[in-house]
mmCIF file of C-alpha atoms in Angstrom:
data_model
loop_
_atom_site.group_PDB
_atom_site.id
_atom_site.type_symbol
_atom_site.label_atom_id
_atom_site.label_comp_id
_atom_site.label_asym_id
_atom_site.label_seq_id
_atom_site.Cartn_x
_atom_site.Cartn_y
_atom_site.Cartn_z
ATOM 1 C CA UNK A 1 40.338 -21.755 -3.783
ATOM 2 C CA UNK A 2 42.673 -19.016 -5.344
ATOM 3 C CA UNK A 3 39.407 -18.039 -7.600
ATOM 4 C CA UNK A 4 37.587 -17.003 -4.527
ATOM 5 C CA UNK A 5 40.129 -15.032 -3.169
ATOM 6 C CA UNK A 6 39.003 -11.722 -3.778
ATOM 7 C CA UNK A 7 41.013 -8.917 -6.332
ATOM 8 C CA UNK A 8 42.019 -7.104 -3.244
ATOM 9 C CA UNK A 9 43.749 -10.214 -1.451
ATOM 10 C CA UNK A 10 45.198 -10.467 -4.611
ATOM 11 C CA UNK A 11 46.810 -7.388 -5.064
ATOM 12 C CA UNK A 12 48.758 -6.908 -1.845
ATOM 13 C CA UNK A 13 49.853 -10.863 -2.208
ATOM 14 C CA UNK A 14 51.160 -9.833 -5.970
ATOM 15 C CA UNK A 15 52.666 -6.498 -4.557
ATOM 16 C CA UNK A 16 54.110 -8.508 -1.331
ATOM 17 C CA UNK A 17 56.252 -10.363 -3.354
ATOM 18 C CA UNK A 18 57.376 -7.696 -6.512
ATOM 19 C CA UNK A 19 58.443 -6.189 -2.989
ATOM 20 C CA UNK A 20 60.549 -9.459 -1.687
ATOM 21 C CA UNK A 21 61.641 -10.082 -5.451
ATOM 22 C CA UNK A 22 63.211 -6.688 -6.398
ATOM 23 C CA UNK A 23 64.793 -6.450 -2.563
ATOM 24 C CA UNK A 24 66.112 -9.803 -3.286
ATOM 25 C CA UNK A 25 67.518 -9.320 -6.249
ATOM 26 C CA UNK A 26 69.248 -5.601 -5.296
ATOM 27 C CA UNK A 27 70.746 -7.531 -2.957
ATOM 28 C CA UNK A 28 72.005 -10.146 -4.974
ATOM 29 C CA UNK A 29 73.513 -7.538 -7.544
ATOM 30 C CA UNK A 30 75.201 -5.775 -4.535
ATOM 31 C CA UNK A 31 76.417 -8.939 -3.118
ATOM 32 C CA UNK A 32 77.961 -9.944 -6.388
ATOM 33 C CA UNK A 33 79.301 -6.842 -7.204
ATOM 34 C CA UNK A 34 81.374 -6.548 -4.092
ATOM 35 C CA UNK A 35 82.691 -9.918 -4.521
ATOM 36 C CA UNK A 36 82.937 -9.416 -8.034
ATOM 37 C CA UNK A 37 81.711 -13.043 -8.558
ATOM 38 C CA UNK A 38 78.739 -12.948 -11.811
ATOM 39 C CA UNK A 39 76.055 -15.501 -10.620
ATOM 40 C CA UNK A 40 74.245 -15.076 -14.511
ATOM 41 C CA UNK A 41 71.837 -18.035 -13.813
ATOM 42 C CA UNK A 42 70.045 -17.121 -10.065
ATOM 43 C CA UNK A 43 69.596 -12.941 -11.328
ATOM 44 C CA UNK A 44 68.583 -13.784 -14.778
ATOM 45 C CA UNK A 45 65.622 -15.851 -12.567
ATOM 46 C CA UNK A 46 65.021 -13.817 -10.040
ATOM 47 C CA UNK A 47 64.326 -11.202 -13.183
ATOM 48 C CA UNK A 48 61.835 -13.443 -14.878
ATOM 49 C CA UNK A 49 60.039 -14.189 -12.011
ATOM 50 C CA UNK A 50 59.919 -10.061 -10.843
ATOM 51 C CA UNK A 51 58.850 -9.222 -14.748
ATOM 52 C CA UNK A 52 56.096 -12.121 -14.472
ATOM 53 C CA UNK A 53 54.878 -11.093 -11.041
ATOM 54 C CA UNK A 54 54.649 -7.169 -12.927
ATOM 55 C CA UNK A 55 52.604 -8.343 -15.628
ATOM 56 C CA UNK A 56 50.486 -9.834 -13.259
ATOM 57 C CA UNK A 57 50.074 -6.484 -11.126
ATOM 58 C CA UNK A 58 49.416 -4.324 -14.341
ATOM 59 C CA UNK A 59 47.019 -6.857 -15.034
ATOM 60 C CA UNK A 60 45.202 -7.333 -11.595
ATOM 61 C CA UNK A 61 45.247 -3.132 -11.431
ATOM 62 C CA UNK A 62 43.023 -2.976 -14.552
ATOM 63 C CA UNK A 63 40.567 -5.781 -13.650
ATOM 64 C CA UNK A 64 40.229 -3.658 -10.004
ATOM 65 C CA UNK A 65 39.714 -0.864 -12.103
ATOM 66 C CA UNK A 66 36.690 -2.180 -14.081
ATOM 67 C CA UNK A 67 35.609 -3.179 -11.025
ATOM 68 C CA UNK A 68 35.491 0.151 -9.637
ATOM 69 C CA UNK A 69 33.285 0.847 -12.327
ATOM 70 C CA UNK A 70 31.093 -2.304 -11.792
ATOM 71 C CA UNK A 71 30.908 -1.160 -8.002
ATOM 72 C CA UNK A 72 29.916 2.161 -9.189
ATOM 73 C CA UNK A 73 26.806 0.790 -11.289
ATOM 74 C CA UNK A 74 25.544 -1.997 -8.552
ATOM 75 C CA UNK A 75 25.341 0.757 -6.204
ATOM 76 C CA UNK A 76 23.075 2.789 -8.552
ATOM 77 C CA UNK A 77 21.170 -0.510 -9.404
ATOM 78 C CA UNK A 78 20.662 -1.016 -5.191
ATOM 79 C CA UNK A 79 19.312 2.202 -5.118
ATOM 80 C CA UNK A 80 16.542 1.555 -7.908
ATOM 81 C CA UNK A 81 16.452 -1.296 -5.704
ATOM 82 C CA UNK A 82 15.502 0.554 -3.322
ATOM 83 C CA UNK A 83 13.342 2.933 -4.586
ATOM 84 C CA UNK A 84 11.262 -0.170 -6.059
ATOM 85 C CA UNK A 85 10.601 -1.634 -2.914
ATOM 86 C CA UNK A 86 9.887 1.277 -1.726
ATOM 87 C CA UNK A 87 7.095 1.819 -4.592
ATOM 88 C CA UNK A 88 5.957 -1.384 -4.405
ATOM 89 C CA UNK A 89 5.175 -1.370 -0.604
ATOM 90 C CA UNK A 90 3.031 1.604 -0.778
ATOM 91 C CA UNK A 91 0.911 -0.263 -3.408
ATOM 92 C CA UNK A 92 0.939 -2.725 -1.162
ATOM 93 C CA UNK A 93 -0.259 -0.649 1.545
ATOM 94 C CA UNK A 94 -2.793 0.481 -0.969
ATOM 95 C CA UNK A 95 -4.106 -2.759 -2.079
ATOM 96 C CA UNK A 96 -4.828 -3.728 1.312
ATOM 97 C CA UNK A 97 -6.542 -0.488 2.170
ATOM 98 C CA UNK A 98 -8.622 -0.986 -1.156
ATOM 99 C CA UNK A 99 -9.106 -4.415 0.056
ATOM 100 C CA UNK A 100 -10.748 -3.541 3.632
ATOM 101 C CA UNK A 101 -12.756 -0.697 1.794
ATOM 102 C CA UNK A 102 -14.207 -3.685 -0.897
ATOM 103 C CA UNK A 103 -14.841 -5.877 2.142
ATOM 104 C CA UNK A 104 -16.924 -3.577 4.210
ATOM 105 C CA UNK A 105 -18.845 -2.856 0.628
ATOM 106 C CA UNK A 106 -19.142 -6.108 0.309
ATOM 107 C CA UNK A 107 -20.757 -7.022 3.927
ATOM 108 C CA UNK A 108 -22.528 -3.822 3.605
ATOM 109 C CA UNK A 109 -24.427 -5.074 0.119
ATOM 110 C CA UNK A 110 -24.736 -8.242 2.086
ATOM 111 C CA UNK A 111 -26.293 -7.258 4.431
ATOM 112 C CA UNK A 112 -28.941 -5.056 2.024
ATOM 113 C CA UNK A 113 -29.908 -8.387 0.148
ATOM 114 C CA UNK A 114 -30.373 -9.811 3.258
ATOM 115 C CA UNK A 115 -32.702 -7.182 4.028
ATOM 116 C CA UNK A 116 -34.498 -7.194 0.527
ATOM 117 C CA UNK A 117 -34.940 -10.590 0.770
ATOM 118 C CA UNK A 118 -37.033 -10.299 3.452
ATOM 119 C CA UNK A 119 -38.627 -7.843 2.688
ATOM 120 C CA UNK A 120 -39.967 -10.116 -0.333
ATOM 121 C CA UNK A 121 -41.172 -12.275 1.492
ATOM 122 C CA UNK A 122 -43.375 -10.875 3.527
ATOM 123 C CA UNK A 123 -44.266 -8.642 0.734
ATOM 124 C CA UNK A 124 -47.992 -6.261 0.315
ATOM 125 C CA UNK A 125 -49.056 -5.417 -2.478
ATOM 126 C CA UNK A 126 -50.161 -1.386 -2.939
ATOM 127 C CA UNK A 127 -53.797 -2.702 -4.017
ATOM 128 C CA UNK A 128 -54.184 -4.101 -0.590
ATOM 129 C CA UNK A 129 -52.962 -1.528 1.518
ATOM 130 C CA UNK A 130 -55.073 0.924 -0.453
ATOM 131 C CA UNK A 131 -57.832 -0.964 0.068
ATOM 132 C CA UNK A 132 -57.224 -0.762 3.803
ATOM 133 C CA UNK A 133 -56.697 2.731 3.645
ATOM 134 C CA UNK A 134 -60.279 3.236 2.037
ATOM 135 C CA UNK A 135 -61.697 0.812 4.722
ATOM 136 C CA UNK A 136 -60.190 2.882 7.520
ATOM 137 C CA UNK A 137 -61.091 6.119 6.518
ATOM 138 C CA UNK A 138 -64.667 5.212 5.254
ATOM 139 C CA UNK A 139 -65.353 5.140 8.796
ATOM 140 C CA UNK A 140 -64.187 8.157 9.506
ATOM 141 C CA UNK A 141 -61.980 6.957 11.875
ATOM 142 C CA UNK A 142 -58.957 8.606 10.723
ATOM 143 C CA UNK A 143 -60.358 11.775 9.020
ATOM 144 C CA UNK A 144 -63.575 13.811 9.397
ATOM 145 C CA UNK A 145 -65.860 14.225 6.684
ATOM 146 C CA UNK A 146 -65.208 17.432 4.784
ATOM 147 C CA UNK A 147 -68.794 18.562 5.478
ATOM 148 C CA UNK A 148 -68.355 18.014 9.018
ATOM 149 C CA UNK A 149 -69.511 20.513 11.273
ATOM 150 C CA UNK A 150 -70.160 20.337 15.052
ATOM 151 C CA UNK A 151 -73.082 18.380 16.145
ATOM 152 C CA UNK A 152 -72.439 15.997 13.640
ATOM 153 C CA UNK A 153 -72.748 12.405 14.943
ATOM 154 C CA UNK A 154 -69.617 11.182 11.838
ATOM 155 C CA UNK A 155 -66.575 11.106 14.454
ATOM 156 C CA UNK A 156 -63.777 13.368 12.768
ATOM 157 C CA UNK A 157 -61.534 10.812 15.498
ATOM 158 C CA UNK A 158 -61.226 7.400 16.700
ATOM 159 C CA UNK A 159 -64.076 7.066 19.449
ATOM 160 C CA UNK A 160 -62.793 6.185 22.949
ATOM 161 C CA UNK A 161 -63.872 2.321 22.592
ATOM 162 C CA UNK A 162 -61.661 2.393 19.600
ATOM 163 C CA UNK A 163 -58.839 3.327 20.921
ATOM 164 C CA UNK A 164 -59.389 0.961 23.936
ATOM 165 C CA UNK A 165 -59.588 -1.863 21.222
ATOM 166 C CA UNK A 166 -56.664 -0.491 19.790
ATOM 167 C CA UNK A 167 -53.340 -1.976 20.675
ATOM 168 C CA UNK A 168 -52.257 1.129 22.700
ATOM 169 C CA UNK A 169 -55.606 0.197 24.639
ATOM 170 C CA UNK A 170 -54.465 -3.066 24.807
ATOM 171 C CA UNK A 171 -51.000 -2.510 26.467
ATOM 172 C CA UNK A 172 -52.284 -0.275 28.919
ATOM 173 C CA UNK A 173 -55.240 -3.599 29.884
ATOM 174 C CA UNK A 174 -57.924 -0.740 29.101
ATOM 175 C CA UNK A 175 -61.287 -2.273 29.326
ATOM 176 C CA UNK A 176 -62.806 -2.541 25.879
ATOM 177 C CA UNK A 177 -65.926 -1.789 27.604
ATOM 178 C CA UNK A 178 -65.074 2.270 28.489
ATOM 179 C CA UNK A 179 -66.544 3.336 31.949
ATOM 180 C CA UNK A 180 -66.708 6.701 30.457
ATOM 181 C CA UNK A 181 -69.272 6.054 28.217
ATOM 182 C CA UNK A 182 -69.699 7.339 24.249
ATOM 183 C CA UNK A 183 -69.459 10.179 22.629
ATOM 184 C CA UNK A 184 -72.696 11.285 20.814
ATOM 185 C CA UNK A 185 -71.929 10.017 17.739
ATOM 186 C CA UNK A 186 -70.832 6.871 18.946
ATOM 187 C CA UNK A 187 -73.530 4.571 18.658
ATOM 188 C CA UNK A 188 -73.692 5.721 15.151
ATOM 189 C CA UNK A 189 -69.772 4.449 14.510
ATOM 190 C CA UNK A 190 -70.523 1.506 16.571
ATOM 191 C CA UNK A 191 -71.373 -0.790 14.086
ATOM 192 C CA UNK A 192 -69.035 -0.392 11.534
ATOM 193 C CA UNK A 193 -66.587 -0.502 14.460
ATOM 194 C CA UNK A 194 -65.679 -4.271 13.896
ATOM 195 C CA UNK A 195 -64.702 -3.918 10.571
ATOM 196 C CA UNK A 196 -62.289 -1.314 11.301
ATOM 197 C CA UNK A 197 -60.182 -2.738 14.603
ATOM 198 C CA UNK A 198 -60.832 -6.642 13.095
ATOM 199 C CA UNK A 199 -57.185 -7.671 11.506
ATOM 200 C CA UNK A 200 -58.217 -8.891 8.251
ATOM 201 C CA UNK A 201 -55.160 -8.066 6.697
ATOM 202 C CA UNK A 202 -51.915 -9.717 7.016
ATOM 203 C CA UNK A 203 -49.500 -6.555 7.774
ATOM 204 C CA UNK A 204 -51.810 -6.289 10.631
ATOM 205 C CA UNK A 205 -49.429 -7.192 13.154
ATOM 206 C CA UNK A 206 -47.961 -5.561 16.030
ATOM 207 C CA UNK A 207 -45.559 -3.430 14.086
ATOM 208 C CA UNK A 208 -48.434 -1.321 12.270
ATOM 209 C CA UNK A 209 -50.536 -1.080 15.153
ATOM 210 C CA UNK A 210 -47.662 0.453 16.609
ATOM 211 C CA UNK A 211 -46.770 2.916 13.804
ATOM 212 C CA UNK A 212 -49.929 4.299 13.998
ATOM 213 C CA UNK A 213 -49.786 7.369 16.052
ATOM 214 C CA UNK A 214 -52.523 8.202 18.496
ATOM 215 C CA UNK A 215 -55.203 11.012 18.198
ATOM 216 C CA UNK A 216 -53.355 13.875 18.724
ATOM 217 C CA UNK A 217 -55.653 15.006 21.353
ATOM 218 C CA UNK A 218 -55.737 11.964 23.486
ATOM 219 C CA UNK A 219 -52.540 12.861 24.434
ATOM 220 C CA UNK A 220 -50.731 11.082 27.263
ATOM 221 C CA UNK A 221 -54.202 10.906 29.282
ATOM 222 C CA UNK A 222 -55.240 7.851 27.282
ATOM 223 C CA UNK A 223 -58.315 6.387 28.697
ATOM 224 C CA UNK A 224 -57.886 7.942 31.678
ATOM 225 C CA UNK A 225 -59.763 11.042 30.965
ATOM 226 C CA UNK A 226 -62.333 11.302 28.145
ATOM 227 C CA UNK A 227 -62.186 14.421 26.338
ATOM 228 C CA UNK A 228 -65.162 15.083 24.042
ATOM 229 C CA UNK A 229 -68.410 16.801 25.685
ATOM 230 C CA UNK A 230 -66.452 20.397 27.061
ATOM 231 C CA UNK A 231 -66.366 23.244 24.960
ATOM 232 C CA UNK A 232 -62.759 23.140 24.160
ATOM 233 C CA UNK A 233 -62.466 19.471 22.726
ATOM 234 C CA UNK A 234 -65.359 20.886 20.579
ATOM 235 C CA UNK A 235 -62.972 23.783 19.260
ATOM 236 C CA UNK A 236 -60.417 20.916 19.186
ATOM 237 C CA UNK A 237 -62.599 18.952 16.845
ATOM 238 C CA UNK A 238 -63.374 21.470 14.999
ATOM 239 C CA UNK A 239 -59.497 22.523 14.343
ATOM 240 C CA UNK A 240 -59.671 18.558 12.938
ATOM 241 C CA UNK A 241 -62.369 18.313 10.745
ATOM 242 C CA UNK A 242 -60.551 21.720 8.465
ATOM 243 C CA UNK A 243 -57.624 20.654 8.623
ATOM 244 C CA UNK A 244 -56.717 19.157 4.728
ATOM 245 C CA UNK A 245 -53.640 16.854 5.685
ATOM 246 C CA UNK A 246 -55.281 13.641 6.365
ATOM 247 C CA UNK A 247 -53.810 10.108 8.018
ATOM 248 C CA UNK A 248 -54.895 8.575 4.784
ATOM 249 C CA UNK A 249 -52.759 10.611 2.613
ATOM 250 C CA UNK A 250 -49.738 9.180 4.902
ATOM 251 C CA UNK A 251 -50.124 5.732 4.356
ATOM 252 C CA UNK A 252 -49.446 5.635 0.105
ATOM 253 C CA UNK B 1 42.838 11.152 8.468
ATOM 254 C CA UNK B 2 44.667 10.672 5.494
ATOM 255 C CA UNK B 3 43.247 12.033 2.072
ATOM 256 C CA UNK B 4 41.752 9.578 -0.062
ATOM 257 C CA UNK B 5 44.261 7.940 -2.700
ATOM 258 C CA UNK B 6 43.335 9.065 -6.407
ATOM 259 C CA UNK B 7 43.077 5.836 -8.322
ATOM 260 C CA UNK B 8 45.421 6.094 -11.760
ATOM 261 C CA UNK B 9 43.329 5.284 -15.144
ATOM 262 C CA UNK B 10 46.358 3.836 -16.793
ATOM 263 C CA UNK B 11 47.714 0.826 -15.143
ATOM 264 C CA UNK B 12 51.051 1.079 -17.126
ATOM 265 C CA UNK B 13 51.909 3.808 -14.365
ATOM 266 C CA UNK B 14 51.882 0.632 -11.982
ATOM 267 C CA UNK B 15 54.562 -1.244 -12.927
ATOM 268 C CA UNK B 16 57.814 -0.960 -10.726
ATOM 269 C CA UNK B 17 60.146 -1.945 -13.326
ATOM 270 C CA UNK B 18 61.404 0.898 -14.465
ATOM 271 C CA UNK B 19 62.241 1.956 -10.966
ATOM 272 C CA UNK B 20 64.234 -1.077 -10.767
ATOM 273 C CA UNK B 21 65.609 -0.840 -13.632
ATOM 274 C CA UNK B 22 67.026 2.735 -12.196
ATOM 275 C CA UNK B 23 68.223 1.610 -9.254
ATOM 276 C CA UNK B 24 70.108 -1.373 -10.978
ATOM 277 C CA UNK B 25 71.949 0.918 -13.410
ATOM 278 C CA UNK B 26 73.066 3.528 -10.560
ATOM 279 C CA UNK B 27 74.673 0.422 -8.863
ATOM 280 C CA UNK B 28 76.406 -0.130 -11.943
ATOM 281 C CA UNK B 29 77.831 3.259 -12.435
ATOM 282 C CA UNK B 30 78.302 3.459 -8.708
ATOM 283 C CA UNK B 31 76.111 6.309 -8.357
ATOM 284 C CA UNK B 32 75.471 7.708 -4.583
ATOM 285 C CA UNK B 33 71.499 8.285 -6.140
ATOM 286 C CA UNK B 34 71.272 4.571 -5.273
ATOM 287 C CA UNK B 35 70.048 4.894 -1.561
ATOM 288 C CA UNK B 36 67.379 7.551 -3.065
ATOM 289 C CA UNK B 37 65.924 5.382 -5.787
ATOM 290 C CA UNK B 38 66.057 2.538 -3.407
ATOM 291 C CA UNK B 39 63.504 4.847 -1.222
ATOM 292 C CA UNK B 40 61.489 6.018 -4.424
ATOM 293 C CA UNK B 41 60.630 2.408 -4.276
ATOM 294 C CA UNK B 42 60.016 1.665 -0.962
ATOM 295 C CA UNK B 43 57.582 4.831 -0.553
ATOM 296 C CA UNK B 44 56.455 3.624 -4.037
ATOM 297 C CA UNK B 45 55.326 0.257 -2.933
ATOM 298 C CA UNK B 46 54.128 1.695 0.163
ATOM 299 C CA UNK B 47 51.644 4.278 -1.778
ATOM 300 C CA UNK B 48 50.162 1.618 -4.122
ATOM 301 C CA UNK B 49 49.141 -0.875 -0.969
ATOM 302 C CA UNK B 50 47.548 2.310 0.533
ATOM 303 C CA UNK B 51 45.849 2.789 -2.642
ATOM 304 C CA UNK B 52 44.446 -1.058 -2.782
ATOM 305 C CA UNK B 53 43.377 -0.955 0.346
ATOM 306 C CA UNK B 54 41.552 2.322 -0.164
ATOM 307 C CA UNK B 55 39.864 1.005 -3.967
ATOM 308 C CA UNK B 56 36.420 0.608 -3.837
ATOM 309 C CA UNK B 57 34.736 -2.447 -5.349
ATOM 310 C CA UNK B 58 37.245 -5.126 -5.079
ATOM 311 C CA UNK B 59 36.723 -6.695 -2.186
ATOM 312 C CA UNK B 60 35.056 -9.951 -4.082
ATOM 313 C CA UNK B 61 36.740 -11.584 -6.706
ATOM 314 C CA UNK B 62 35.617 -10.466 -10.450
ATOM 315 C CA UNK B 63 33.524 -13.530 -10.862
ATOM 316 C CA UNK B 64 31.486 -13.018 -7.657
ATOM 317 C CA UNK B 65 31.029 -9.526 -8.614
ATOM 318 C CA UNK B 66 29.609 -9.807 -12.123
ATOM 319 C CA UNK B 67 27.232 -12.783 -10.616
ATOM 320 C CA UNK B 68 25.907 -10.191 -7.975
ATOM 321 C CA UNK B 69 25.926 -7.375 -10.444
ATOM 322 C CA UNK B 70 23.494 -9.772 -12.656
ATOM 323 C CA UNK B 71 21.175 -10.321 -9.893
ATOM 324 C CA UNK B 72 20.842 -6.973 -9.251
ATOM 325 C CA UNK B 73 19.759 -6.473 -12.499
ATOM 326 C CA UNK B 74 17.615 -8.777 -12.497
ATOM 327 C CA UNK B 75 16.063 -7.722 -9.415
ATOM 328 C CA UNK B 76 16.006 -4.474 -10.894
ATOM 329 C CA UNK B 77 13.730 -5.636 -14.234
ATOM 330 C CA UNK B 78 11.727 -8.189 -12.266
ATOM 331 C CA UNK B 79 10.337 -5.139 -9.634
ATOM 332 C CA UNK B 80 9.623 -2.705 -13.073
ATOM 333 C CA UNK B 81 7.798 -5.089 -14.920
ATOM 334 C CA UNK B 82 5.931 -5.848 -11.561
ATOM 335 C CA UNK B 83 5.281 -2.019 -11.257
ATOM 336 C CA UNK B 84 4.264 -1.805 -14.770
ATOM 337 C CA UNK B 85 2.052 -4.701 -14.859
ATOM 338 C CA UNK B 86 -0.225 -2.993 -12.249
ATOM 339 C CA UNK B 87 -0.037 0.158 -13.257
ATOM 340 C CA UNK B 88 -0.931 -0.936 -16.923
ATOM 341 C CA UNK B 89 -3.672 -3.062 -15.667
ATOM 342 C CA UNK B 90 -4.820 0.361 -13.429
ATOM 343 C CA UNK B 91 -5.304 2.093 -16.924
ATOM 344 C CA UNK B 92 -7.328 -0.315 -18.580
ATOM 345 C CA UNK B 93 -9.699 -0.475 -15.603
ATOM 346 C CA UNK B 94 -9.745 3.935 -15.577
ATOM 347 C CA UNK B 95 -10.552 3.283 -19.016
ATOM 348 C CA UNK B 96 -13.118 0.532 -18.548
ATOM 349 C CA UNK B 97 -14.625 2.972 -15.447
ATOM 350 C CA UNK B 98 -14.667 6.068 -17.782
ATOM 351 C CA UNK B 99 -16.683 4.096 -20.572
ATOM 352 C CA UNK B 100 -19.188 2.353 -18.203
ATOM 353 C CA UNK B 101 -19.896 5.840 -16.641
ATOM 354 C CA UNK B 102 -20.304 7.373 -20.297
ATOM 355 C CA UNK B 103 -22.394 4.260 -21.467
ATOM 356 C CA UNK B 104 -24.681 5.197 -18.447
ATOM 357 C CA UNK B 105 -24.441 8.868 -19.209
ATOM 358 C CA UNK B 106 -25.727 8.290 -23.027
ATOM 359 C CA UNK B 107 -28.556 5.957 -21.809
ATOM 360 C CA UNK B 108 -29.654 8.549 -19.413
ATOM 361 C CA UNK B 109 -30.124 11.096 -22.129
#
């Protein structure tokens, strides 16, 4: 138990009793001195014990000593301490941003293989869907012939019926059958018609019927009123056939 | 608020036997300086309990001390290598960065 008293308690117990010693044995001198009686034995005791209990101060003063120096360092070391912990939380604070960064990569990339993958699967080759561009624009249907000029019964533009077979016709329940009737060159385009609208292909689906944008001068009056005979639609036409960007280029 | 007590390097300077050792001889020579060496001790022990209560560090016992002072140190080396591990391991993969990016770089050209 007296090992884990610490050098402080130590100290003032030592110093307590050089205190009670040396008082003790002043007194004891005095006492003897007025009675003039020598007591050799109890003094000559009282002395070892007060230069024992010295040595012991001396010796307790120099270990709290070194232990003001050892004080001295731990409180330097608890400040690297410190200054560690402090270092090592912001890496922690790092590693967990770089960690939510990495796991939104990581969904993100998911996510894009995900996305590749299907998009193998329902793969086209180029050699088909130039083949379907040639089909579509032998007709005409999409682009007017460069020697067009007006009069000419080759449609530079989808005829009415086909874009009444077309799947904008279809969503607004067009008849196939127009009530308007055909344009002159119509009957001309009508039997190659089939082979255009049929879906031979298999991207033929909803989605590219939907891509495709309609005839720019159909406009919003889509089978309700038939452009084509006035004078205008004519100039329209006309504006068509010259100009060089074609649908066709558009769907490489 | 009383000035902080300087703490004496030489622990010889703590011994109170000399003082006694005074006092004792004025007694014997019946000296009237006895009453004034008898307070040179008195204020004497009184300054050195003022001065262990006021000494920093020795409120454990040695043993305790030089245990905690070891873990601290090894607190102390267990949090650098720590720091250096990643920060070595944060080189290599600059390094390992900077060469893919150059491999690319040379394949490129």
């Amino acid at each position: 138990m007296a090992a884990d008293k610490s050098t402080k308690e130590k100290l003032l117990s030592v110093l307590n009793d050089i205190e009670v010693l040396s008082r003790e044995l002043i007194e004891m001198l005095a006492l003897s001195r007025n009675q003039k009686l020598p007591q050799p034995g109890e003094d000559t005791q009282l002395l070892e014990l007060l230069v024992q209990r010295d040595k012991e101060f001396q010796e307790l003063m120099r270990t709290a000593l070194r232990q003001g120096r050892t004080h001295e360092e731990m409180q330097k070391l608890e400040k690297e301490v410190d200054k560690r912990d402090g270092d090592i939380q912001l890496l922690q604070k790092q590693l967990k941003e770089a960690e939510h960064i990495l796991a939104t990569a990581v969904y993100q990339a998911k996510e894009k293989l995900k996305s590749i993958e299907k998009a193998r699967k329902g793969s086209v080759s180029s050699e088909e869907i130039i083949k379907y561009a040639h089909r579509i624009s032998a007709s005409n249907a999409v682009c007017a012939p460069l020697n067009w000029v007006p009069g000419d019964p080759r449609r530079p533009y989808p005829t009415d019926l086909e874009m009444r077979s077309g799947m904008l016709g279809h969503m607004c329940n067009l008849p196939t059958n127009g009530v308007n009737g055909h344009l002159p060159g119509d009957a001309l385009a009508a039997g190659r018609l089939p082979d255009v609208l049929a879906p031979q292909y298999p991207w033929q689906s909803a989605d590219v019927a939907m891509a495709m944008p309609p005839p720019p001068h159909h406009g919003n009056d889509l089978g309700l009123e038939l452009p084509g005979h006035n004078k205008e639609n004519e100039d329209d036409v006309e504006a068509m056939s010259t100009d060089s960007s074609s649908s066709s280029s558009d769907s490489d | 608020m009383a000035a902080p007590v300087s703490v004496v390097e030489d622990a010889e300077d703590y011994s109170f036997l000399p003082l006694i050792h005074d006092i004792i001889k004025c007694m014997d020579k019946d000296n009237q300086d006895v009453h004034q060496e008898l307070n040179k001790l008195r204020t004497r022990i009184q300054d050195t309990r003022e001065q262990i209560v006021a000494m920093p560090g020795i409120d454990l016992s040695a043993d305790v001390q030089q245990q905690k002072l070891h873990t601290l140190r090894e607190q102390v080396r267990t949090k650098n290598q720590l720091l250096q591990k990643t920060s070595e391991k944060r080189q290599t993969e600059q390094a390992r960065k900077v060469n893919r990016v150059r491999r690319m770089e040379t394949k490129w050209t």
